[in-house]
Coordinates of C-alpha atoms in Angstrom, one line a residue:
Chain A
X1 CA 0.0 0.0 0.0
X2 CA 2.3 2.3 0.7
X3 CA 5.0 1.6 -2.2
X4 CA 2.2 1.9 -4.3
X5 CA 1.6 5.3 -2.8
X6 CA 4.6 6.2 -3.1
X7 CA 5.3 5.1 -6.8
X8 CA 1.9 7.4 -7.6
X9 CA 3.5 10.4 -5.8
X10 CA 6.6 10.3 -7.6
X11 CA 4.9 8.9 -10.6
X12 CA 2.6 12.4 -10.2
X13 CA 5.8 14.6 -9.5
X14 CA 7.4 13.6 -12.7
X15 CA 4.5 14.0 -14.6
X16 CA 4.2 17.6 -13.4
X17 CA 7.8 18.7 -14.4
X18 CA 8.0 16.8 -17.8
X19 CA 4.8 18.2 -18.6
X20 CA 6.3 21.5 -17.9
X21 CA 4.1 23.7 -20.8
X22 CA 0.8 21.8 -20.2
X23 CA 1.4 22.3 -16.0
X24 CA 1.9 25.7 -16.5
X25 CA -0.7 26.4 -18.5
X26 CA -3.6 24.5 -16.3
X27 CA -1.3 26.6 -12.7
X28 CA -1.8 30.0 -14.9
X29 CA -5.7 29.7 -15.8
X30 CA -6.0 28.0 -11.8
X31 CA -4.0 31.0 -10.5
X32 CA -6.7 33.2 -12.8
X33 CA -9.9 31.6 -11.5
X34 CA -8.2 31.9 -7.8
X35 CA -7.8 35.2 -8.1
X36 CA -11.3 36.0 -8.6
X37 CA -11.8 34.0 -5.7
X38 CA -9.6 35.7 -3.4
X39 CA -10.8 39.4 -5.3
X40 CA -14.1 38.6 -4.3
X41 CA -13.3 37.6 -0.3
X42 CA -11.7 41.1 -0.4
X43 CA -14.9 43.3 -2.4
X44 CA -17.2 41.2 0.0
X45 CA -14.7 42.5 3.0
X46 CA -14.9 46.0 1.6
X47 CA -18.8 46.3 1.2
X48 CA -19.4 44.8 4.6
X49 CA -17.3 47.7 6.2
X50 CA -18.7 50.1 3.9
X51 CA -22.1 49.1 5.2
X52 CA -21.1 48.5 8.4
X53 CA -19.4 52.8 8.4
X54 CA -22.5 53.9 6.8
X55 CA -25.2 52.2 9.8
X56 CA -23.0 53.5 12.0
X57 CA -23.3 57.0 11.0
X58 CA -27.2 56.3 11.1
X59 CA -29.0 57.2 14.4
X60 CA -31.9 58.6 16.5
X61 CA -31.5 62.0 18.5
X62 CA -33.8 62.8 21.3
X63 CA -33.6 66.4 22.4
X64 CA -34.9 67.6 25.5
X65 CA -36.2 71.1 26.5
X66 CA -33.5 73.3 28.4
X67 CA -35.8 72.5 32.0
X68 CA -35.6 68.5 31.7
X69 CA -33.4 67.3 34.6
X70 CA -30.8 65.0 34.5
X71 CA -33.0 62.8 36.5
X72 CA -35.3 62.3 34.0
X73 CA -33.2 62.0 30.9
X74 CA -31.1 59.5 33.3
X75 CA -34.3 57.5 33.7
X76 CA -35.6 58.0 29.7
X77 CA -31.6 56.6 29.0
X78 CA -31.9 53.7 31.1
X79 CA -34.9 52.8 29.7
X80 CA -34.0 53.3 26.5
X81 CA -30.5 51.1 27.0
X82 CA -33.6 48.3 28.4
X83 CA -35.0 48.1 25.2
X84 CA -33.3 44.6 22.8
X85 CA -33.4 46.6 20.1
X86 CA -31.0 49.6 21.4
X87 CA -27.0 49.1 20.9
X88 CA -25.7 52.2 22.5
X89 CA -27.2 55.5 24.0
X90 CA -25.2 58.5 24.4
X91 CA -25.7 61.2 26.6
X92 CA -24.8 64.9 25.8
X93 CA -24.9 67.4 27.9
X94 CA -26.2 70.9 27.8
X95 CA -22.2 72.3 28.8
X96 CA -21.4 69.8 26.3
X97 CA -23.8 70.9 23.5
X98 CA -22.6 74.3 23.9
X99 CA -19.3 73.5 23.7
X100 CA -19.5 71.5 20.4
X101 CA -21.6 74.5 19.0
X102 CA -18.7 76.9 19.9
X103 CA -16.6 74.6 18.5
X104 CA -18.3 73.8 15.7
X105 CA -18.7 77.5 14.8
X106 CA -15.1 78.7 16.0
X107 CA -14.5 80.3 12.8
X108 CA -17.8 82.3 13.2
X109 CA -17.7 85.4 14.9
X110 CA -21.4 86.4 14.4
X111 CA -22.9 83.4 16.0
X112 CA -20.6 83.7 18.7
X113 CA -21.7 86.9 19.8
X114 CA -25.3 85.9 19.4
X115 CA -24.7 83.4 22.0
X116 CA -22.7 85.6 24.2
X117 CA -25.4 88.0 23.9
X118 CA -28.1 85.5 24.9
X119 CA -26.4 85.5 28.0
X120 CA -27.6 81.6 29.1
X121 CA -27.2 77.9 27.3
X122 CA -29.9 77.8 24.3
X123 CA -29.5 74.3 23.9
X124 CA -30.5 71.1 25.3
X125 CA -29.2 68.2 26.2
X126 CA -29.4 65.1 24.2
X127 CA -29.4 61.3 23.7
X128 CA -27.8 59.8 20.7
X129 CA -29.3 56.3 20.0
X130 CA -27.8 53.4 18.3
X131 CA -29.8 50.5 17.1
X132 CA -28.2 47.0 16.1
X133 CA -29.8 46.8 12.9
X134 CA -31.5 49.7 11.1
X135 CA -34.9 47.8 10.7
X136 CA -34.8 48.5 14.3
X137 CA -35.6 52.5 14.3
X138 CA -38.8 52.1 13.5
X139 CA -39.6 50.4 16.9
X140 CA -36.9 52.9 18.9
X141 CA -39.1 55.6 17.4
X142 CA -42.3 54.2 18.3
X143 CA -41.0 53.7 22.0
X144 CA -40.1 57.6 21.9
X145 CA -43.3 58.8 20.2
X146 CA -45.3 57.1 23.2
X147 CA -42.9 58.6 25.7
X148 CA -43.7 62.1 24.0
X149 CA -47.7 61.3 23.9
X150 CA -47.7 60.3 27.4
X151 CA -45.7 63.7 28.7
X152 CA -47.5 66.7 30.8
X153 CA -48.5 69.2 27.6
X154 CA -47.8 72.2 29.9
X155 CA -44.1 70.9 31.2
X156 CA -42.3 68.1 28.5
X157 CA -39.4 66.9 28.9
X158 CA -38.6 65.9 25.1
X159 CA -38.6 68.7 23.0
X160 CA -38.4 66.0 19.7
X161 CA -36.5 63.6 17.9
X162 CA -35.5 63.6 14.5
X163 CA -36.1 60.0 13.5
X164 CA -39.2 61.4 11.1
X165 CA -36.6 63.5 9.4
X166 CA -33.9 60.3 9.1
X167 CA -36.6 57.9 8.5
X168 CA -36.7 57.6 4.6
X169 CA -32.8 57.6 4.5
X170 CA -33.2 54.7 7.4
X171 CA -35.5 52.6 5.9
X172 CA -33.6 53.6 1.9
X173 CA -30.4 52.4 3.6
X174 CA -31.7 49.0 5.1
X175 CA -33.0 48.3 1.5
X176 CA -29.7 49.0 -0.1
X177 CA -27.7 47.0 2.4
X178 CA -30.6 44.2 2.3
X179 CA -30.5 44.1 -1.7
X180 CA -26.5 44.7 -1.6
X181 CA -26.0 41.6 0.2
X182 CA -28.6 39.5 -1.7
X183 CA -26.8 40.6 -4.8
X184 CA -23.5 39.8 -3.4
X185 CA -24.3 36.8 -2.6
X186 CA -25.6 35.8 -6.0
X187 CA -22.4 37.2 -8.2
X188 CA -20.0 35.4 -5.5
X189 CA -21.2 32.0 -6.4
X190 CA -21.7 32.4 -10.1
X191 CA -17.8 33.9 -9.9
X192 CA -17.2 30.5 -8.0
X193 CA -18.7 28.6 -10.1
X194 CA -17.0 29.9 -13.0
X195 CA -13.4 29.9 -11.9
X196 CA -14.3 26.0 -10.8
X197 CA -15.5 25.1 -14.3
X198 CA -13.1 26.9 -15.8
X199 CA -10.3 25.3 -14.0
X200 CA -12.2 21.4 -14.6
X201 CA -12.4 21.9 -18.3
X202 CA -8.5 23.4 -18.5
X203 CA -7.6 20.0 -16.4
X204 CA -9.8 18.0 -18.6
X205 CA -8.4 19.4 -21.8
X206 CA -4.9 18.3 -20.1
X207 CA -5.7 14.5 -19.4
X208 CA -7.9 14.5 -22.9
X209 CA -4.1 15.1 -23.8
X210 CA -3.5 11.8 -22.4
X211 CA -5.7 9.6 -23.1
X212 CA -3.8 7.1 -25.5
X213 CA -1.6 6.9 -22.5
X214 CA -4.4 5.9 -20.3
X215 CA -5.4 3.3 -22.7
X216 CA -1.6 2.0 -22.7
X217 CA -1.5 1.5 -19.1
X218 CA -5.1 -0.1 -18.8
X219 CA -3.4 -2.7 -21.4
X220 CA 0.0 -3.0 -19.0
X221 CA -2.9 -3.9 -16.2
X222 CA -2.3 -1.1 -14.2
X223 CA -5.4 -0.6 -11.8
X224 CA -7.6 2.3 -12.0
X225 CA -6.3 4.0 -8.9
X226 CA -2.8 3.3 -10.1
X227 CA -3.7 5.3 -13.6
X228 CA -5.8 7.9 -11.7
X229 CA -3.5 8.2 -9.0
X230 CA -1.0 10.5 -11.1
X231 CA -3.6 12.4 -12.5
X232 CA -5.1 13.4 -9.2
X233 CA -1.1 14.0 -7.5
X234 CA -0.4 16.3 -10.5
X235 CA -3.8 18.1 -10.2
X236 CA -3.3 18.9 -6.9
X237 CA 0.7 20.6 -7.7
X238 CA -0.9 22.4 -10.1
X239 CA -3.8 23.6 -7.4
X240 CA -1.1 24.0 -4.5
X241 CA 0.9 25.9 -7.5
X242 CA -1.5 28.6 -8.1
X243 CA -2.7 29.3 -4.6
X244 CA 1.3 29.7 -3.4
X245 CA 1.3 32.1 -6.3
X246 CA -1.8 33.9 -6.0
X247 CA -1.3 34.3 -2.2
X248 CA 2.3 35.9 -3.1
X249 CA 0.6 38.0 -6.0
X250 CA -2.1 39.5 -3.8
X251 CA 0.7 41.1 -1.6
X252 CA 1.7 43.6 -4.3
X253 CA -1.7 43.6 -5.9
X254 CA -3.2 45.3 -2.9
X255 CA -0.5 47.7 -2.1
X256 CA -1.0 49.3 -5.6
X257 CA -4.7 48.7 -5.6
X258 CA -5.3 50.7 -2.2
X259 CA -2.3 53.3 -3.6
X260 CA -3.9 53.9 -6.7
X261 CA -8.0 53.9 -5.7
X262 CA -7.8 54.3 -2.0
X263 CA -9.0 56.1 0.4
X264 CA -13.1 56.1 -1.1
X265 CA -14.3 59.5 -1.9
X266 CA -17.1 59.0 0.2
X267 CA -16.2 56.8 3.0
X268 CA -13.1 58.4 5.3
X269 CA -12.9 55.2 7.3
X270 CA -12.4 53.0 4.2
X271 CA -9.1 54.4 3.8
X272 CA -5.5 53.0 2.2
X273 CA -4.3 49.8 3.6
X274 CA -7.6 48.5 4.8
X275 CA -7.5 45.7 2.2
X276 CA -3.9 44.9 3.2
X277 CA -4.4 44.6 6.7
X278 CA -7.1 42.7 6.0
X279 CA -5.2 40.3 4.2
X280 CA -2.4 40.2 6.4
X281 CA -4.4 40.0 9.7
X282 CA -6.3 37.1 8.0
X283 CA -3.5 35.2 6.1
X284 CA -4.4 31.7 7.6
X285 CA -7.7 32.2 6.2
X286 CA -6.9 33.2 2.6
X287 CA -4.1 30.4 3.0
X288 CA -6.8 27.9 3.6
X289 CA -9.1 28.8 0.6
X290 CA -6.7 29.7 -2.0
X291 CA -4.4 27.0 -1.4
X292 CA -6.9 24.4 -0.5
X293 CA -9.6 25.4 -3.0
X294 CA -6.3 25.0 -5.6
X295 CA -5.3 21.6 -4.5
X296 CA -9.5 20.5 -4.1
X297 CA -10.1 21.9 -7.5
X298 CA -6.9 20.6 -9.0
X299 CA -7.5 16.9 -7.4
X300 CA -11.2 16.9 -8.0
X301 CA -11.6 17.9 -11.8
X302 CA -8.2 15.2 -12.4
X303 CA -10.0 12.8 -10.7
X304 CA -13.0 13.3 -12.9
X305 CA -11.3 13.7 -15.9
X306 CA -9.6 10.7 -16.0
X307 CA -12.4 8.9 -14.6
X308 CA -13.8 9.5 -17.8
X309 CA -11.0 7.5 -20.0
X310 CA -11.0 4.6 -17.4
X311 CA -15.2 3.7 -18.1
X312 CA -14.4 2.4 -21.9
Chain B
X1 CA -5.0 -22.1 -23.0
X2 CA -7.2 -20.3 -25.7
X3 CA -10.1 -21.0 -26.8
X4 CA -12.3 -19.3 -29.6
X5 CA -15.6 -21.0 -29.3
X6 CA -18.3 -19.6 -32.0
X7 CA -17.0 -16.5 -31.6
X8 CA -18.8 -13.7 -33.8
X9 CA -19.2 -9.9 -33.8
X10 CA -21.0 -7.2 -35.5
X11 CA -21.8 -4.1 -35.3
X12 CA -24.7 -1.2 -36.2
X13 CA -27.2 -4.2 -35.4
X14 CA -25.2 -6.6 -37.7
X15 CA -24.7 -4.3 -40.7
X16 CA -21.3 -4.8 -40.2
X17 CA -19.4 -8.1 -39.2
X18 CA -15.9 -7.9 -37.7
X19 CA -15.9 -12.1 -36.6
X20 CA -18.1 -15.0 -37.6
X21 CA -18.5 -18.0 -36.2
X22 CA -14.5 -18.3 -35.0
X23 CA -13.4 -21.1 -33.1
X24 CA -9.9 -22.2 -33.0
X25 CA -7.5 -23.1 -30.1
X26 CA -3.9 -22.3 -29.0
X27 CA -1.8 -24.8 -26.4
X28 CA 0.5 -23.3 -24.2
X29 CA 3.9 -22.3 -26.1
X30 CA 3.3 -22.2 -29.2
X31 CA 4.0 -19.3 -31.6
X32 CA 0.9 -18.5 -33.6
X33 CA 0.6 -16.3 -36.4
X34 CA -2.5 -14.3 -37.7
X35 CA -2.7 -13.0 -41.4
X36 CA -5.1 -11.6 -43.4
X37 CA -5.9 -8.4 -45.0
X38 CA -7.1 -5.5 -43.6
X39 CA -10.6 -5.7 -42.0
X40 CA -10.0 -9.0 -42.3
X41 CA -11.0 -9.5 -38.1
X42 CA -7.1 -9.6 -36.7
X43 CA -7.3 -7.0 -34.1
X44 CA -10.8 -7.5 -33.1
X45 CA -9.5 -11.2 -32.9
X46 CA -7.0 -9.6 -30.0
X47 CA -9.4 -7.1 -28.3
X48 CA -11.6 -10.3 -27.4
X49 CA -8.5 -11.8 -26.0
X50 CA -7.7 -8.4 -24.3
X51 CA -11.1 -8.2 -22.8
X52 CA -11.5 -4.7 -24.5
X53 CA -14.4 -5.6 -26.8
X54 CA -17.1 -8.3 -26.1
X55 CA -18.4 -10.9 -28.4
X56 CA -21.6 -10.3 -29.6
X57 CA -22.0 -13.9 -29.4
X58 CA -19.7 -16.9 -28.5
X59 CA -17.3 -17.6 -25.7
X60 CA -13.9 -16.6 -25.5
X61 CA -11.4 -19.1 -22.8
X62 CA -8.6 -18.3 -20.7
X63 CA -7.6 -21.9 -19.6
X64 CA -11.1 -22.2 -17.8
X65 CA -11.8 -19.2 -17.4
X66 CA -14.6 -17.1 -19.5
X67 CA -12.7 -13.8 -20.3
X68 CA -15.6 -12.0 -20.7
X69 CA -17.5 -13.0 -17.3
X70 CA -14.7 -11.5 -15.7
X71 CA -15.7 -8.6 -13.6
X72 CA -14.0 -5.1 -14.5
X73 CA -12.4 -4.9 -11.1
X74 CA -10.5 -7.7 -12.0
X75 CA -9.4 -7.1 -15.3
X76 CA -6.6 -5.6 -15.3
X77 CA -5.1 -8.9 -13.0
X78 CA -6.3 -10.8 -15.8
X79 CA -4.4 -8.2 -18.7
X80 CA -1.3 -8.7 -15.9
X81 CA -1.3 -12.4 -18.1
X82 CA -0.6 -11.2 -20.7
X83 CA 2.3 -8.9 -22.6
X84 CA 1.0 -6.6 -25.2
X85 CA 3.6 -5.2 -28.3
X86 CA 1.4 -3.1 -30.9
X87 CA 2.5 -1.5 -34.2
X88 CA 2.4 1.8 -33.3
X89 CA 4.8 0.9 -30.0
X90 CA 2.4 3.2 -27.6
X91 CA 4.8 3.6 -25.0
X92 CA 4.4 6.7 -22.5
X93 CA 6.4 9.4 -24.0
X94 CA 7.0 11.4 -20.8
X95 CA 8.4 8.0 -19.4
X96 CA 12.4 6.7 -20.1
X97 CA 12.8 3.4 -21.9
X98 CA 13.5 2.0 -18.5
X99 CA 10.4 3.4 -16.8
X100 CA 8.5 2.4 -19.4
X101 CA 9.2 -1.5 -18.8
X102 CA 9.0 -0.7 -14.9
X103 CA 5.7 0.9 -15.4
X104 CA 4.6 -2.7 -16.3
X105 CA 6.0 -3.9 -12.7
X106 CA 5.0 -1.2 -10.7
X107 CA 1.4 -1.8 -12.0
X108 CA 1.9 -5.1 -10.8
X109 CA 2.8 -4.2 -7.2
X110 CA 6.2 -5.8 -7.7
X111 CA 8.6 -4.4 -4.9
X112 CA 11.4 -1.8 -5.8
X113 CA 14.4 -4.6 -5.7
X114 CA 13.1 -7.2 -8.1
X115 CA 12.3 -4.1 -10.5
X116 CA 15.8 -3.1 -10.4
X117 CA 16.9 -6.8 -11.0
X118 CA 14.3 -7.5 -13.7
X119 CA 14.3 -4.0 -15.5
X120 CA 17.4 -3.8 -16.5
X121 CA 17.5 -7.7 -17.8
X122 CA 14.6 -7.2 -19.9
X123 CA 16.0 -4.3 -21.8
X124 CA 19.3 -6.3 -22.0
X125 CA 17.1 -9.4 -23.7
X126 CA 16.0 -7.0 -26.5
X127 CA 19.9 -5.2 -26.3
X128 CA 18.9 -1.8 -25.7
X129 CA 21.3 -1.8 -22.3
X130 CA 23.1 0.9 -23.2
X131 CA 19.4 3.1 -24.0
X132 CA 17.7 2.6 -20.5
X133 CA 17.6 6.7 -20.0
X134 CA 16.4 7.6 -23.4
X135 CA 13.1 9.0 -23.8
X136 CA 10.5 7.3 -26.6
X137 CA 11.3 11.0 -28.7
X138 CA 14.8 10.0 -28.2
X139 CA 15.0 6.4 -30.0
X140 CA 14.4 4.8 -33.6
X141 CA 11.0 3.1 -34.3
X142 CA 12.9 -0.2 -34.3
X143 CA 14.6 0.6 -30.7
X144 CA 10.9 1.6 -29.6
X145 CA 9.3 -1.5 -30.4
X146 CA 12.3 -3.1 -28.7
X147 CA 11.0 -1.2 -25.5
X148 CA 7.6 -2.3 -25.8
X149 CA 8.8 -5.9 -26.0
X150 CA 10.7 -5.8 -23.0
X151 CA 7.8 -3.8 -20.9
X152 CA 5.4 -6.6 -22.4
X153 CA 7.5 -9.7 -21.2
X154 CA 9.1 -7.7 -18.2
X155 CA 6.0 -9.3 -15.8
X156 CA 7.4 -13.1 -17.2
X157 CA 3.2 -13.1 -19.0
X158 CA 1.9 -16.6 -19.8
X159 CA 1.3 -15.2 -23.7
X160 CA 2.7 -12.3 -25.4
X161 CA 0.3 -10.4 -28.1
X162 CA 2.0 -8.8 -31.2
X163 CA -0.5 -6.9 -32.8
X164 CA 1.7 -6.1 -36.5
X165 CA 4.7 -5.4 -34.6
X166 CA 6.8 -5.1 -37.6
X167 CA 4.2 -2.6 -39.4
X168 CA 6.1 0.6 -38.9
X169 CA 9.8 -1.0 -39.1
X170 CA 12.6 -1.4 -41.5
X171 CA 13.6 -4.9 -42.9
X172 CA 16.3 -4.8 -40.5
X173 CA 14.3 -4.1 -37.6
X174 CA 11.7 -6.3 -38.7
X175 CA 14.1 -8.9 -38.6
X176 CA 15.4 -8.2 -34.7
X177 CA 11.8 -8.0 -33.5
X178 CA 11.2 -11.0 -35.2
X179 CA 14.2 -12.8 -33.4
X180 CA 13.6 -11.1 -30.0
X181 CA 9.4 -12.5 -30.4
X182 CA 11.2 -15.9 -31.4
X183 CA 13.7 -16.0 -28.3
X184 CA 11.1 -15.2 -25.9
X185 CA 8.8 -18.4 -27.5
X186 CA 11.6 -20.3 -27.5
X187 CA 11.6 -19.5 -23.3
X188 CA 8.3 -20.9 -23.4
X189 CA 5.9 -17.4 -23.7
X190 CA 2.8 -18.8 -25.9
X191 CA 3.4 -15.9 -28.7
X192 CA 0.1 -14.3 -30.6
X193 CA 1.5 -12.2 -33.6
X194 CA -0.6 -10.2 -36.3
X195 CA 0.8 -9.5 -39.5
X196 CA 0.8 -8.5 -43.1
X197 CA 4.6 -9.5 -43.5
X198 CA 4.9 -12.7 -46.0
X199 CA 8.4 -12.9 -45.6
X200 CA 8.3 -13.2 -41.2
X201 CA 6.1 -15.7 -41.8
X202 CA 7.7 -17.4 -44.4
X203 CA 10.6 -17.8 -42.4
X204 CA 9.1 -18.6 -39.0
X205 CA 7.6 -21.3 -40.5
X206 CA 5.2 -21.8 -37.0
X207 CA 1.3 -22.1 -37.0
X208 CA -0.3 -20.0 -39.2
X209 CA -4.6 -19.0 -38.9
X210 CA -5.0 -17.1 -42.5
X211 CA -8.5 -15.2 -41.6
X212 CA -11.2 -13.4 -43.7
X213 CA -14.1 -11.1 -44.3
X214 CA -14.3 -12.4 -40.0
X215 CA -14.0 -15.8 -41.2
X216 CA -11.1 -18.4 -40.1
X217 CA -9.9 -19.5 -43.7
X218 CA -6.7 -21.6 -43.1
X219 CA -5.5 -22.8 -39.8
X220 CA -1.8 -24.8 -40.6
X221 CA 0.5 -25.9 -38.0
X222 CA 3.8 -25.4 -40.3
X223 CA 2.2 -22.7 -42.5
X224 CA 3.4 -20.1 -45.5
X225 CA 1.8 -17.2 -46.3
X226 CA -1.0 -17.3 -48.6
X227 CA -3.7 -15.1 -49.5

């Protein structure tokens, strides 16, 4: 058993190097078709921040008249954090309001002397909400609106919340990243698929090469595992082949991709090297499918291939 | 050892008949030659033997053995019986001369020792000793066929099948091949040859089955070629 696995490595080995132009050929459309793979991970990676940036930026703000205490915007927060739907609440304080405003308008000398003028704190406080998903607004808002209905008329605490004003960009950008992802999904399998068949009928073309050898050996009474044996141990240098290169060409790939397209006009936190770090940080994982999708795809389609020529 | 009983086979639903009705025997060690013209049922005579074509009637023996009841898992134990030389040599090009004949061994599960041993004898029986690292590319169509003798008797087969093994050579090579198929019957290997070549049979002057149109015509046990 193990001569005979032996004699099909080095049987396979041999086969690889003598067959130099045919191996290359089947490693460089392999190393094509795993590149898409390994392309895809990373747009999938990229979108999912993207998405993930942009429902982060998305969130409710509850304003509350310049009389609420801190008492009761404590008590509206905690119930607010109570709720399953709620992923943060932030609390902003009048001081701090009027801080950020000056801040915000340091360059502005005619507001600033409004306020001064005004002599007291115009603004509120404020809680800054954070749901999980951003299908859950819609029920953050409708916990608020019933706070607001069920307030004293002649002393309220909430002065109002914008969700009305977000809502259609909420609801707009939970359809995009809903329809984003379904789409995604769809175009990374037919990519899949592709670079699979692709790589099958290049390996199949390869042993069709073969065949009147296959024939010869079936007359020598070799068995069928000891003709397909080869085949497959080839297949899966060529696979391994491709994913060593493709995870060496990625390297380079990215740093001029990121250089040469990065950072996203509209997205500052999708910025240059993103990709990269990605890549490195997650090396094991792109090592595991390039390398082992090369060396399944290599082994499978010469396993079928030959299979083929071993039936007659 | 062989045994052709009724054998017959057509094809397109009898449109077209390679064999009829072909029964004939061959003892163990003789040296039996098959002529005929072309289409005249030689190598479909073989691929019964060979188990690569059925009949589509009749009963092919191996000793007592019904070739064609053998199951496909086993087949290629069976083939292990039996060394194949064909015309157009088929050796694996990407394979040396000498891993061509161990190719026959290794397929065989012989171990790594006797293939050393055996490898290098067998090339020396058909005197290509000094060729063993050559590549198919690399040697004359005479040299080749020498190969594909030694890789077919490398395994020591009860019967060695020569399908025109002399079909693509020169008269010179014709003549060693000839020899070589003659020293190796001589060691007792029951020989099956094909050919088209009056003057090898002429001077073997063995068994001769003259065949066709699928039909046995002549079977003579010190036979001339005559068509």
């Amino acid at each position: 058993m193990w001569v005979a696995f032996k004699r099909i490595v080095r049987s396979g080995a041999i086969n690889f190097w003598r067959s130099a132009f045919v191996s290359l050929a089947a490693i460089f459309v392999m190393t094509v078709a795993l590149f898409m793979i390994a392309s895809t991970m990373l747009d999938n990676y990229s979108l999912r921040q993207a998405l993930e940036d942009l429902q982060e930026k998305v969130d409710i703000n509850v304003y509350f008249v310049t009389t609420a205490s801190e008492g009761e915007i404590a008590s509206l927060k905690t119930a607010l954090e109570s709720l399953p739907e709620v992923a943060e609440v932030a609390y902003t304080s009048r001081d701090q309001a009027l801080q950020e405003f000056r801040d915000r308008h340091s360059g502005d000398a005619l507001t600033i002397q409004a306020l001064d003028e005004l002599g007291e704190n115009p603004l509120g406080a404020s809680l800054s909400i954070r749901a999980h998903q951003t299908s859950h607004y819609e029920g953050v808002a409708a916990f608020l609106a019933d706070r607001q209905a069920l307030e004293d008329p002649q002393s309220p605490v909430i002065d109002r919340v914008n969700y009305a004003r977000n809502q259609v960009a909420i609801d707009r950008l939970g359809d995009i990243i809903d329809d984003t992802q379904t789409t995604n999904t769809i175009r990374t399998s037919i990519l899949l698929l592709l670079a699979i068949f692709v790589s099958f009928v290049t390996i199949r073309l390869a042993i069709h090469h073969s065949r009147e050898e296959i024939g010869v050996m079936r007359l020598v009474g070799a068995s069928n595992a000891f003709i397909r044996g080869p085949f497959v141990v080839t297949g899966i240098m060529q696979g391994l082949f491709a994913g060593v290169l493709v995870l060496i060409l990625l390297y380079p790939a990215l740093i001029f991709y990121e250089s040469a397209f990065y950072p996203f006009p509209f997205f500052e936190e999708v910025s240059g090297g993103m990709l990269l770090g990605y890549y490195v940080h997650n090396f094991p994982y792109f090592l595991l499918v390039l390398v082992g999708g090369g060396i399944i795809i290599g082994a499978v389609s010469s396993a079928l291939a030959v299979s083929r020529y071993l039936r007659v | 050892m062989i045994y052709f009983d009724k054998v017959s086979k057509w094809y397109n639903g009898g449109e077209s008949v390679a064999l009829e009705d072909v029964t004939f025997q061959i003892a163990p060690h003789e040296f039996v030659s098959i002529v005929g013209h072309s289409g005249a049922g030689k190598s479909t005579l073989l691929k019964m033997l060979l188990a690569e074509d059925r009949p589509s009637d009749g009963t092919v023996f191996y000793e007592s053995t019904d070739i064609h009841k053998i199951p496909r898992g086993r087949l290629p134990k069976f083939r292990r019986k039996i060394g194949t030389v064909f015309q157009d040599f088929k050796l694996l090009p990407n394979k040396t001369a000498y891993e061509n004949v161990a190719f026959a061994m290794e397929a065989n599960g012989r171990s790594d020792e006797e293939i050393a041993e055996n490898v290098p004898q067998a090339l020396e029986l058909v005197d290509l000793d000094d060729k063993i690292f050559n590549f198919p590319h690399q040697l004359s169509g005479g040299e080749r066929q020498r190969v594909a003798i030694a890789r077919a008797i490398v395994n020591q087969p009860d019967i060695i099948i020569a399908d025109e093994p002399t079909g693509n050579l020169d008269p010179i090579a014709t003549y060693e091949v000839v020899q070589i198929l003659k020293k190796i019957n001589d060691l007792g290997t029951t020989v099956i040859m094909t050919t088209h070549n009056k003057g090898v049979i002429d001077e073997l002057g063995r068994r001769v089955i003259t065949m066709d149109r699928g039909r046995v015509l002549r079977d003579d046990e010190s036979g001339k070629y005559v068509l």
